[in-house]
Amino acid sequence: MVVSLNPYAKVDIYTQDMLMEYSGRNFYELPPHIYALADSSYRAMKDAHVDQCIIISGESGAGKTEASKIIMQYIAAVCGKGAEVDKVKDSLLKCNPVLESFGNAKTNRNDNSSRFGKYMDMQFNFMGDPVGGVITDYLLEKSRVVHQADGERNFHVFYQLLRGAAPAFLSELGLSSRPQDYVYLNQSGVDTVASMDDVKEYNTTREALGVIGFDDDEKKGIFEILASILHIGNLEFDTFKTQGGQKGSTLKHSPNAEAVCKVMGTSFDKLQEVLTTKWVKTGFEKVKKELPAEQASSARDALAKALYARMFTWLVKRINENIAVRALAKAKC
């Protein structure tokens, strides 16, 4: 166990020299350090062939995300070398920037707060070399997609896309480069983070996706879904009275609606039907009921949350497929 405190500043205790100083040393030989914990766990796994589990706990802003990255970087540095091993290590390390982009956000207590739970399983062969891994995710904060508290942001990847993507690509997606233009990004009054460069992080995310194994079509598809979510947030509804005197609504024609239909491969009429009506079962019959604008807006937000959650689940699944232990590696275990 190591109890660490977040100094909220960069400190010079995670250098290469410090890493080498703790490598192979007894746990209590040097002052407490996360490197000592990582080294002790790694050597116990390698020498005693005993599975190890490191649990990182703490309140928001305590430094859990950074601690997990430090542990993975340490293990990657002290384990074996070689083309295949280096490829596996690189893929495992590149999982972090991808998951942070899609699963982390700025909160009032933390500029890079994980808004989902994660269990990272790193797998090694008998020589102590990494051969793959498995990521288990849970409890993604879907509500953040459609609403953020004052002073907070949506998930990082939305701002990365708008600020980092080429103008031609944004035009193809029907997007502007201004987060203020989108309801799902302009509610909190904050769209920048002083400690984060969205342009740089966008390039890092795209590079990491490529290293992990996502091809160009998959990367484009991911950003198309993100674009469709932003367009969904800008959809508006007109209200009318039904023949029975009840309130109903219609979806307004707009560039946002056209963009959603294009990306999702559907028609305007079908999108309008899904968002402005619902089927109610009465006895043995089903009756289509018109929804007022307030309920249609709720349906719109539910669609956006479902799209993001499905995309995130698929993203983790594809990462797992790409970092899974290969047949050759299994044979060496």
mmCIF file of C-alpha atoms in Angstrom:
data_model
loop_
_atom_site.group_PDB
_atom_site.id
_atom_site.type_symbol
_atom_site.label_atom_id
_atom_site.label_comp_id
_atom_site.label_asym_id
_atom_site.label_seq_id
_atom_site.Cartn_x
_atom_site.Cartn_y
_atom_site.Cartn_z
ATOM 1 C CA MET A 1 0.000 0.000 0.000
ATOM 2 C CA VAL A 2 1.184 3.503 -0.853
ATOM 3 C CA VAL A 3 -0.661 6.605 0.331
ATOM 4 C CA SER A 4 0.042 9.433 -2.115
ATOM 5 C CA LEU A 5 -1.038 13.062 -2.109
ATOM 6 C CA ASN A 6 -1.758 15.124 -5.200
ATOM 7 C CA PRO A 7 0.444 18.258 -5.042
ATOM 8 C CA TYR A 8 -1.518 19.815 -7.949
ATOM 9 C CA ALA A 9 1.813 20.632 -9.574
ATOM 10 C CA LYS A 10 4.512 18.832 -11.551
ATOM 11 C CA VAL A 11 7.141 17.377 -9.222
ATOM 12 C CA ASP A 12 10.478 15.921 -10.257
ATOM 13 C CA ILE A 13 10.056 12.441 -8.764
ATOM 14 C CA TYR A 14 9.095 10.432 -11.877
ATOM 15 C CA THR A 15 12.295 10.805 -13.887
ATOM 16 C CA GLN A 16 14.201 8.058 -15.671
ATOM 17 C CA ASP A 17 16.938 8.245 -13.028
ATOM 18 C CA MET A 18 14.388 7.809 -10.245
ATOM 19 C CA LEU A 19 12.822 4.910 -12.109
ATOM 20 C CA MET A 20 16.154 3.098 -12.405
ATOM 21 C CA GLU A 21 16.931 3.779 -8.733
ATOM 22 C CA TYR A 22 13.822 1.877 -7.613
ATOM 23 C CA SER A 23 14.152 -0.928 -10.156
ATOM 24 C CA GLY A 24 14.989 -4.226 -8.455
ATOM 25 C CA ARG A 25 15.275 -2.746 -4.945
ATOM 26 C CA ASN A 26 13.613 -4.172 -1.851
ATOM 27 C CA PHE A 27 10.287 -2.590 -0.974
ATOM 28 C CA TYR A 28 11.467 -0.889 2.244
ATOM 29 C CA GLU A 29 15.015 -0.152 1.066
ATOM 30 C CA LEU A 30 14.101 3.297 -0.279
ATOM 31 C CA PRO A 31 11.525 5.929 0.746
ATOM 32 C CA PRO A 32 7.872 5.170 -0.146
ATOM 33 C CA HIS A 33 7.163 5.689 -3.828
ATOM 34 C CA ILE A 34 4.672 4.421 -6.365
ATOM 35 C CA TYR A 35 7.655 2.983 -8.257
ATOM 36 C CA ALA A 36 8.441 0.812 -5.221
ATOM 37 C CA LEU A 37 4.906 -0.576 -5.215
ATOM 38 C CA ALA A 38 4.982 -1.208 -8.959
ATOM 39 C CA ASP A 39 8.381 -2.916 -8.762
ATOM 40 C CA SER A 40 7.363 -5.098 -5.823
ATOM 41 C CA SER A 41 4.196 -6.243 -7.595
ATOM 42 C CA TYR A 42 6.002 -6.879 -10.875
ATOM 43 C CA ARG A 43 8.802 -8.913 -9.276
ATOM 44 C CA ALA A 44 6.335 -10.959 -7.200
ATOM 45 C CA MET A 45 4.428 -11.797 -10.374
ATOM 46 C CA LYS A 46 7.600 -12.623 -12.329
ATOM 47 C CA ASP A 47 9.604 -14.510 -9.671
ATOM 48 C CA ALA A 48 6.873 -16.192 -7.620
ATOM 49 C CA HIS A 49 4.375 -16.607 -10.480
ATOM 50 C CA VAL A 50 1.646 -15.089 -8.312
ATOM 51 C CA ASP A 51 -1.045 -12.869 -9.848
ATOM 52 C CA GLN A 52 -0.940 -9.299 -8.574
ATOM 53 C CA CYS A 53 -3.697 -6.715 -8.159
ATOM 54 C CA ILE A 54 -3.089 -3.013 -7.516
ATOM 55 C CA ILE A 55 -6.182 -1.123 -6.360
ATOM 56 C CA ILE A 56 -6.022 2.666 -6.695
ATOM 57 C CA SER A 57 -8.617 4.481 -4.612
ATOM 58 C CA GLY A 58 -9.355 8.067 -3.658
ATOM 59 C CA GLU A 59 -11.743 10.965 -4.092
ATOM 60 C CA SER A 60 -12.058 12.965 -7.291
ATOM 61 C CA GLY A 61 -8.819 14.810 -7.985
ATOM 62 C CA ALA A 62 -6.703 12.563 -5.749
ATOM 63 C CA GLY A 63 -4.604 11.429 -8.712
ATOM 64 C CA LYS A 64 -5.933 7.951 -9.481
ATOM 65 C CA THR A 65 -5.661 8.343 -13.258
ATOM 66 C CA GLU A 66 -2.096 9.647 -13.077
ATOM 67 C CA ALA A 67 -1.092 6.913 -10.621
ATOM 68 C CA SER A 68 -2.344 4.174 -12.936
ATOM 69 C CA LYS A 69 -0.386 5.662 -15.853
ATOM 70 C CA ILE A 70 2.778 5.876 -13.747
ATOM 71 C CA ILE A 71 2.485 2.209 -12.768
ATOM 72 C CA MET A 72 1.980 1.097 -16.372
ATOM 73 C CA GLN A 73 4.891 3.237 -17.573
ATOM 74 C CA TYR A 74 7.165 1.781 -14.883
ATOM 75 C CA ILE A 75 6.322 -1.811 -15.755
ATOM 76 C CA ALA A 76 6.771 -1.078 -19.458
ATOM 77 C CA ALA A 77 10.221 0.371 -18.717
ATOM 78 C CA VAL A 78 11.574 -2.507 -16.589
ATOM 79 C CA CYS A 79 10.215 -5.512 -18.485
ATOM 80 C CA GLY A 80 11.827 -7.158 -21.519
ATOM 81 C CA LYS A 81 12.622 -5.659 -24.908
ATOM 82 C CA GLY A 82 12.105 -6.759 -28.501
ATOM 83 C CA ALA A 83 9.989 -5.809 -31.489
ATOM 84 C CA GLU A 84 6.931 -7.855 -30.485
ATOM 85 C CA VAL A 85 7.182 -6.948 -26.801
ATOM 86 C CA ASP A 86 7.618 -3.245 -27.601
ATOM 87 C CA LYS A 87 4.568 -3.380 -29.871
ATOM 88 C CA VAL A 88 2.438 -4.864 -27.084
ATOM 89 C CA LYS A 89 3.747 -2.336 -24.544
ATOM 90 C CA ASP A 90 3.044 0.553 -26.898
ATOM 91 C CA SER A 91 -0.506 -0.658 -27.495
ATOM 92 C CA LEU A 92 -1.177 -1.028 -23.760
ATOM 93 C CA LEU A 93 0.198 2.436 -22.998
ATOM 94 C CA LYS A 94 -1.767 4.046 -25.846
ATOM 95 C CA CYS A 95 -5.014 2.804 -24.285
ATOM 96 C CA ASN A 96 -4.702 5.560 -21.668
ATOM 97 C CA PRO A 97 -4.973 8.644 -23.924
ATOM 98 C CA VAL A 98 -7.873 7.074 -25.839
ATOM 99 C CA LEU A 99 -9.868 6.180 -22.727
ATOM 100 C CA GLU A 100 -9.121 9.571 -21.180
ATOM 101 C CA SER A 101 -10.349 11.421 -24.272
ATOM 102 C CA PHE A 102 -13.637 9.523 -24.416
ATOM 103 C CA GLY A 103 -14.177 8.839 -20.713
ATOM 104 C CA ASN A 104 -12.677 11.822 -18.858
ATOM 105 C CA ALA A 105 -13.908 15.379 -18.422
ATOM 106 C CA LYS A 106 -13.203 18.597 -16.543
ATOM 107 C CA THR A 107 -15.113 18.861 -13.277
ATOM 108 C CA ASN A 108 -15.009 21.564 -10.625
ATOM 109 C CA ARG A 109 -12.533 19.473 -8.629
ATOM 110 C CA ASN A 110 -10.369 17.955 -11.341
ATOM 111 C CA ASP A 111 -9.360 19.008 -14.866
ATOM 112 C CA ASN A 112 -9.044 15.375 -15.998
ATOM 113 C CA SER A 113 -11.607 13.453 -13.989
ATOM 114 C CA SER A 114 -12.441 9.881 -14.996
ATOM 115 C CA ARG A 115 -16.192 9.700 -15.479
ATOM 116 C CA PHE A 116 -16.235 5.899 -15.663
ATOM 117 C CA GLY A 117 -14.777 2.978 -13.746
ATOM 118 C CA LYS A 118 -11.946 0.927 -15.192
ATOM 119 C CA TYR A 119 -10.161 -2.324 -14.423
ATOM 120 C CA MET A 120 -6.984 -2.869 -16.458
ATOM 121 C CA ASP A 121 -5.691 -6.431 -16.666
ATOM 122 C CA MET A 122 -2.110 -6.682 -17.998
ATOM 123 C CA GLN A 123 -1.051 -10.205 -18.983
ATOM 124 C CA PHE A 124 2.537 -11.515 -19.066
ATOM 125 C CA ASN A 125 4.364 -14.629 -20.240
ATOM 126 C CA PHE A 126 6.678 -16.743 -18.066
ATOM 127 C CA MET A 127 9.604 -14.390 -18.762
ATOM 128 C CA GLY A 128 7.708 -11.389 -17.396
ATOM 129 C CA ASP A 129 7.131 -9.806 -20.791
ATOM 130 C CA PRO A 130 3.700 -8.272 -21.500
ATOM 131 C CA VAL A 131 1.716 -10.224 -24.085
ATOM 132 C CA GLY A 132 -1.661 -8.485 -23.947
ATOM 133 C CA GLY A 133 -4.377 -7.156 -21.726
ATOM 134 C CA VAL A 134 -8.094 -6.755 -21.059
ATOM 135 C CA ILE A 135 -9.999 -3.620 -20.045
ATOM 136 C CA THR A 136 -13.247 -3.791 -18.114
ATOM 137 C CA ASP A 137 -15.282 -0.590 -17.948
ATOM 138 C CA TYR A 138 -18.353 0.259 -15.896
ATOM 139 C CA LEU A 139 -20.611 3.129 -14.824
ATOM 140 C CA LEU A 140 -19.978 5.603 -17.634
ATOM 141 C CA GLU A 141 -21.522 8.965 -16.720
ATOM 142 C CA LYS A 142 -23.859 9.195 -19.729
ATOM 143 C CA SER A 143 -25.759 12.180 -18.345
ATOM 144 C CA ARG A 144 -22.671 14.355 -18.934
ATOM 145 C CA VAL A 145 -23.205 14.049 -22.693
ATOM 146 C CA VAL A 146 -26.318 16.246 -22.528
ATOM 147 C CA HIS A 147 -25.799 18.334 -19.387
ATOM 148 C CA GLN A 148 -22.860 19.712 -17.397
ATOM 149 C CA ALA A 149 -22.803 21.694 -14.175
ATOM 150 C CA ASP A 150 -21.528 25.273 -14.160
ATOM 151 C CA GLY A 151 -17.757 25.352 -14.585
ATOM 152 C CA GLU A 152 -17.520 21.808 -15.978
ATOM 153 C CA ARG A 153 -17.085 20.394 -19.483
ATOM 154 C CA ASN A 154 -18.435 17.545 -21.549
ATOM 155 C CA PHE A 155 -16.091 14.653 -22.387
ATOM 156 C CA HIS A 156 -12.712 15.878 -23.680
ATOM 157 C CA VAL A 157 -13.067 14.324 -27.130
ATOM 158 C CA PHE A 158 -15.805 16.739 -28.251
ATOM 159 C CA TYR A 159 -13.564 19.778 -27.730
ATOM 160 C CA GLN A 160 -10.576 17.950 -29.228
ATOM 161 C CA LEU A 161 -12.553 17.251 -32.392
ATOM 162 C CA LEU A 162 -13.762 20.834 -32.857
ATOM 163 C CA ARG A 163 -10.408 22.454 -32.158
ATOM 164 C CA GLY A 164 -8.015 19.860 -33.558
ATOM 165 C CA ALA A 165 -9.633 18.494 -36.717
ATOM 166 C CA ALA A 166 -8.787 19.973 -40.107
ATOM 167 C CA PRO A 167 -11.315 22.550 -41.403
ATOM 168 C CA ALA A 168 -12.093 20.297 -44.386
ATOM 169 C CA PHE A 169 -12.963 17.384 -42.092
ATOM 170 C CA LEU A 170 -15.136 19.592 -39.879
ATOM 171 C CA SER A 171 -16.915 20.865 -42.992
ATOM 172 C CA GLU A 172 -17.523 17.283 -44.093
ATOM 173 C CA LEU A 173 -19.088 16.590 -40.690
ATOM 174 C CA GLY A 174 -21.136 19.793 -40.857
ATOM 175 C CA LEU A 175 -19.403 21.190 -37.770
ATOM 176 C CA SER A 176 -17.950 24.564 -36.840
ATOM 177 C CA SER A 177 -14.841 24.914 -34.695
ATOM 178 C CA ARG A 178 -16.733 26.791 -31.960
ATOM 179 C CA PRO A 179 -17.954 24.756 -28.953
ATOM 180 C CA GLN A 180 -20.298 27.668 -28.154
ATOM 181 C CA ASP A 181 -22.384 26.722 -31.218
ATOM 182 C CA TYR A 182 -23.565 23.455 -29.624
ATOM 183 C CA VAL A 183 -26.092 23.087 -26.819
ATOM 184 C CA TYR A 184 -24.311 20.068 -25.385
ATOM 185 C CA LEU A 185 -21.105 22.113 -25.003
ATOM 186 C CA ASN A 186 -22.230 25.650 -24.133
ATOM 187 C CA GLN A 187 -24.336 25.163 -20.991
ATOM 188 C CA SER A 188 -21.637 25.483 -18.342
ATOM 189 C CA GLY A 189 -19.850 28.629 -19.528
ATOM 190 C CA VAL A 190 -16.524 26.759 -19.768
ATOM 191 C CA ASP A 191 -15.061 25.193 -22.907
ATOM 192 C CA THR A 192 -11.306 25.418 -22.255
ATOM 193 C CA VAL A 193 -8.966 23.902 -19.663
ATOM 194 C CA ALA A 194 -5.794 25.796 -18.782
ATOM 195 C CA SER A 195 -3.828 22.585 -18.213
ATOM 196 C CA MET A 196 -4.922 20.938 -21.458
ATOM 197 C CA ASP A 197 -4.223 21.638 -25.153
ATOM 198 C CA ASP A 198 -7.222 20.292 -27.091
ATOM 199 C CA VAL A 199 -5.416 20.479 -30.449
ATOM 200 C CA LYS A 200 -2.451 18.496 -29.169
ATOM 201 C CA GLU A 201 -4.709 15.991 -27.414
ATOM 202 C CA TYR A 202 -6.719 15.451 -30.609
ATOM 203 C CA ASN A 203 -3.565 14.509 -32.505
ATOM 204 C CA THR A 204 -2.463 12.264 -29.636
ATOM 205 C CA THR A 205 -5.842 10.523 -29.617
ATOM 206 C CA ARG A 206 -5.823 9.898 -33.366
ATOM 207 C CA GLU A 207 -2.269 8.566 -33.204
ATOM 208 C CA ALA A 208 -3.115 6.309 -30.250
ATOM 209 C CA LEU A 209 -6.145 4.887 -32.069
ATOM 210 C CA GLY A 210 -3.879 3.987 -34.984
ATOM 211 C CA VAL A 211 -1.266 2.333 -32.744
ATOM 212 C CA ILE A 212 -3.907 0.268 -30.974
ATOM 213 C CA GLY A 213 -5.230 -0.985 -34.313
ATOM 214 C CA PHE A 214 -8.131 1.194 -35.494
ATOM 215 C CA ASP A 215 -8.115 1.733 -39.259
ATOM 216 C CA ASP A 216 -9.002 5.007 -40.995
ATOM 217 C CA ASP A 217 -12.635 4.020 -41.617
ATOM 218 C CA GLU A 218 -13.141 3.157 -37.961
ATOM 219 C CA LYS A 219 -11.585 6.424 -36.802
ATOM 220 C CA LYS A 220 -13.748 8.378 -39.221
ATOM 221 C CA GLY A 221 -16.845 6.499 -38.046
ATOM 222 C CA ILE A 222 -16.095 7.382 -34.419
ATOM 223 C CA PHE A 223 -15.848 11.097 -35.206
ATOM 224 C CA GLU A 224 -19.007 10.929 -37.343
ATOM 225 C CA ILE A 225 -20.905 9.591 -34.325
ATOM 226 C CA LEU A 226 -19.498 12.377 -32.152
ATOM 227 C CA ALA A 227 -20.579 14.915 -34.772
ATOM 228 C CA SER A 228 -24.075 13.438 -34.940
ATOM 229 C CA ILE A 229 -24.398 13.761 -31.146
ATOM 230 C CA LEU A 230 -23.512 17.451 -31.311
ATOM 231 C CA HIS A 231 -26.056 17.944 -34.099
ATOM 232 C CA ILE A 232 -28.704 16.039 -32.127
ATOM 233 C CA GLY A 233 -28.246 18.464 -29.245
ATOM 234 C CA ASN A 234 -29.162 21.363 -31.549
ATOM 235 C CA LEU A 235 -32.406 19.799 -32.802
ATOM 236 C CA GLU A 236 -35.501 21.895 -32.053
ATOM 237 C CA PHE A 237 -39.227 21.189 -32.062
ATOM 238 C CA ASP A 238 -42.401 23.101 -32.963
ATOM 239 C CA THR A 239 -45.566 22.562 -30.922
ATOM 240 C CA PHE A 240 -49.080 21.966 -32.308
ATOM 241 C CA LYS A 241 -52.467 20.863 -31.004
ATOM 242 C CA THR A 242 -53.824 17.440 -31.971
ATOM 243 C CA GLN A 243 -57.485 16.867 -32.905
ATOM 244 C CA GLY A 244 -58.099 15.729 -29.346
ATOM 245 C CA GLY A 245 -56.711 18.966 -27.954
ATOM 246 C CA GLN A 246 -53.456 17.397 -26.789
ATOM 247 C CA LYS A 247 -50.055 18.929 -27.452
ATOM 248 C CA GLY A 248 -47.867 17.392 -30.130
ATOM 249 C CA SER A 249 -44.590 18.417 -31.749
ATOM 250 C CA THR A 250 -42.758 18.326 -35.049
ATOM 251 C CA LEU A 251 -39.026 18.345 -35.698
ATOM 252 C CA LYS A 252 -37.788 21.573 -37.277
ATOM 253 C CA HIS A 253 -35.993 21.280 -40.610
ATOM 254 C CA SER A 254 -32.413 22.455 -40.118
ATOM 255 C CA PRO A 255 -28.827 21.713 -41.203
ATOM 256 C CA ASN A 256 -28.411 19.876 -37.900
ATOM 257 C CA ALA A 257 -31.306 17.548 -38.688
ATOM 258 C CA GLU A 258 -29.945 16.924 -42.161
ATOM 259 C CA ALA A 259 -26.500 16.112 -40.736
ATOM 260 C CA VAL A 260 -27.971 13.631 -38.237
ATOM 261 C CA CYS A 261 -29.934 11.884 -40.991
ATOM 262 C CA LYS A 262 -26.854 11.689 -43.201
ATOM 263 C CA VAL A 263 -24.582 10.189 -40.541
ATOM 264 C CA MET A 264 -27.210 7.794 -39.194
ATOM 265 C CA GLY A 265 -28.379 6.717 -42.636
ATOM 266 C CA THR A 266 -32.028 7.535 -42.062
ATOM 267 C CA SER A 267 -34.688 9.895 -43.410
ATOM 268 C CA PHE A 268 -35.990 13.089 -41.849
ATOM 269 C CA ASP A 269 -39.482 11.609 -41.525
ATOM 270 C CA LYS A 270 -38.175 8.557 -39.675
ATOM 271 C CA LEU A 271 -36.078 10.665 -37.316
ATOM 272 C CA GLN A 272 -39.064 12.897 -36.613
ATOM 273 C CA GLU A 273 -41.299 9.912 -35.918
ATOM 274 C CA VAL A 274 -38.827 8.401 -33.454
ATOM 275 C CA LEU A 275 -38.381 11.644 -31.513
ATOM 276 C CA THR A 276 -41.928 13.041 -31.511
ATOM 277 C CA THR A 277 -44.135 9.964 -31.045
ATOM 278 C CA LYS A 278 -44.317 6.858 -28.912
ATOM 279 C CA TRP A 279 -46.421 3.704 -28.912
ATOM 280 C CA VAL A 280 -48.706 3.093 -25.943
ATOM 281 C CA LYS A 281 -50.308 -0.273 -25.273
ATOM 282 C CA THR A 282 -53.987 -0.081 -24.277
ATOM 283 C CA GLY A 283 -55.481 -3.484 -23.658
ATOM 284 C CA PHE A 284 -54.702 -5.555 -26.735
ATOM 285 C CA GLU A 285 -53.977 -2.586 -28.976
ATOM 286 C CA LYS A 286 -51.057 -0.277 -29.545
ATOM 287 C CA VAL A 287 -51.776 3.403 -30.109
ATOM 288 C CA LYS A 288 -49.332 5.983 -31.425
ATOM 289 C CA LYS A 289 -49.212 9.003 -29.129
ATOM 290 C CA GLU A 290 -47.883 12.439 -30.045
ATOM 291 C CA LEU A 291 -45.269 13.869 -27.692
ATOM 292 C CA PRO A 292 -45.166 17.532 -26.656
ATOM 293 C CA ALA A 293 -41.946 19.440 -27.287
ATOM 294 C CA GLU A 294 -40.688 18.889 -23.723
ATOM 295 C CA GLN A 295 -40.961 15.099 -24.020
ATOM 296 C CA ALA A 296 -39.551 15.147 -27.557
ATOM 297 C CA SER A 297 -36.537 17.011 -26.187
ATOM 298 C CA SER A 298 -36.126 14.305 -23.550
ATOM 299 C CA ALA A 299 -36.259 11.665 -26.282
ATOM 300 C CA ARG A 300 -33.616 13.606 -28.214
ATOM 301 C CA ASP A 301 -31.313 13.655 -25.179
ATOM 302 C CA ALA A 302 -31.925 9.956 -24.516
ATOM 303 C CA LEU A 303 -30.883 9.192 -28.098
ATOM 304 C CA ALA A 304 -27.655 11.188 -27.670
ATOM 305 C CA LYS A 305 -26.786 9.418 -24.413
ATOM 306 C CA ALA A 306 -27.514 6.006 -25.904
ATOM 307 C CA LEU A 307 -25.361 6.738 -28.956
ATOM 308 C CA TYR A 308 -22.397 7.791 -26.825
ATOM 309 C CA ALA A 309 -22.736 4.859 -24.438
ATOM 310 C CA ARG A 310 -22.951 2.346 -27.314
ATOM 311 C CA MET A 311 -19.943 3.942 -29.011
ATOM 312 C CA PHE A 312 -17.914 3.850 -25.779
ATOM 313 C CA THR A 313 -18.771 0.184 -25.195
ATOM 314 C CA TRP A 314 -17.804 -0.655 -28.780
ATOM 315 C CA LEU A 315 -14.588 1.344 -28.406
ATOM 316 C CA VAL A 316 -13.517 -0.649 -25.335
ATOM 317 C CA LYS A 317 -14.489 -3.898 -27.072
ATOM 318 C CA ARG A 318 -12.352 -3.053 -30.126
ATOM 319 C CA ILE A 319 -9.437 -2.057 -27.884
ATOM 320 C CA ASN A 320 -9.709 -5.414 -26.120
ATOM 321 C CA GLU A 321 -9.741 -7.240 -29.443
ATOM 322 C CA ASN A 322 -6.551 -5.460 -30.483
ATOM 323 C CA ILE A 323 -4.627 -5.882 -27.213
ATOM 324 C CA ALA A 324 -5.791 -9.443 -26.504
ATOM 325 C CA VAL A 325 -3.174 -12.154 -26.027
ATOM 326 C CA ARG A 326 -2.322 -13.691 -29.388
ATOM 327 C CA ALA A 327 -2.183 -17.441 -29.988
ATOM 328 C CA LEU A 328 1.644 -17.413 -30.231
ATOM 329 C CA ALA A 329 1.933 -15.557 -26.938
ATOM 330 C CA LYS A 330 -0.406 -18.019 -25.243
ATOM 331 C CA ALA A 331 1.786 -20.900 -26.353
ATOM 332 C CA LYS A 332 4.760 -19.372 -24.493
ATOM 333 C CA CYS A 333 2.891 -18.931 -21.222
#
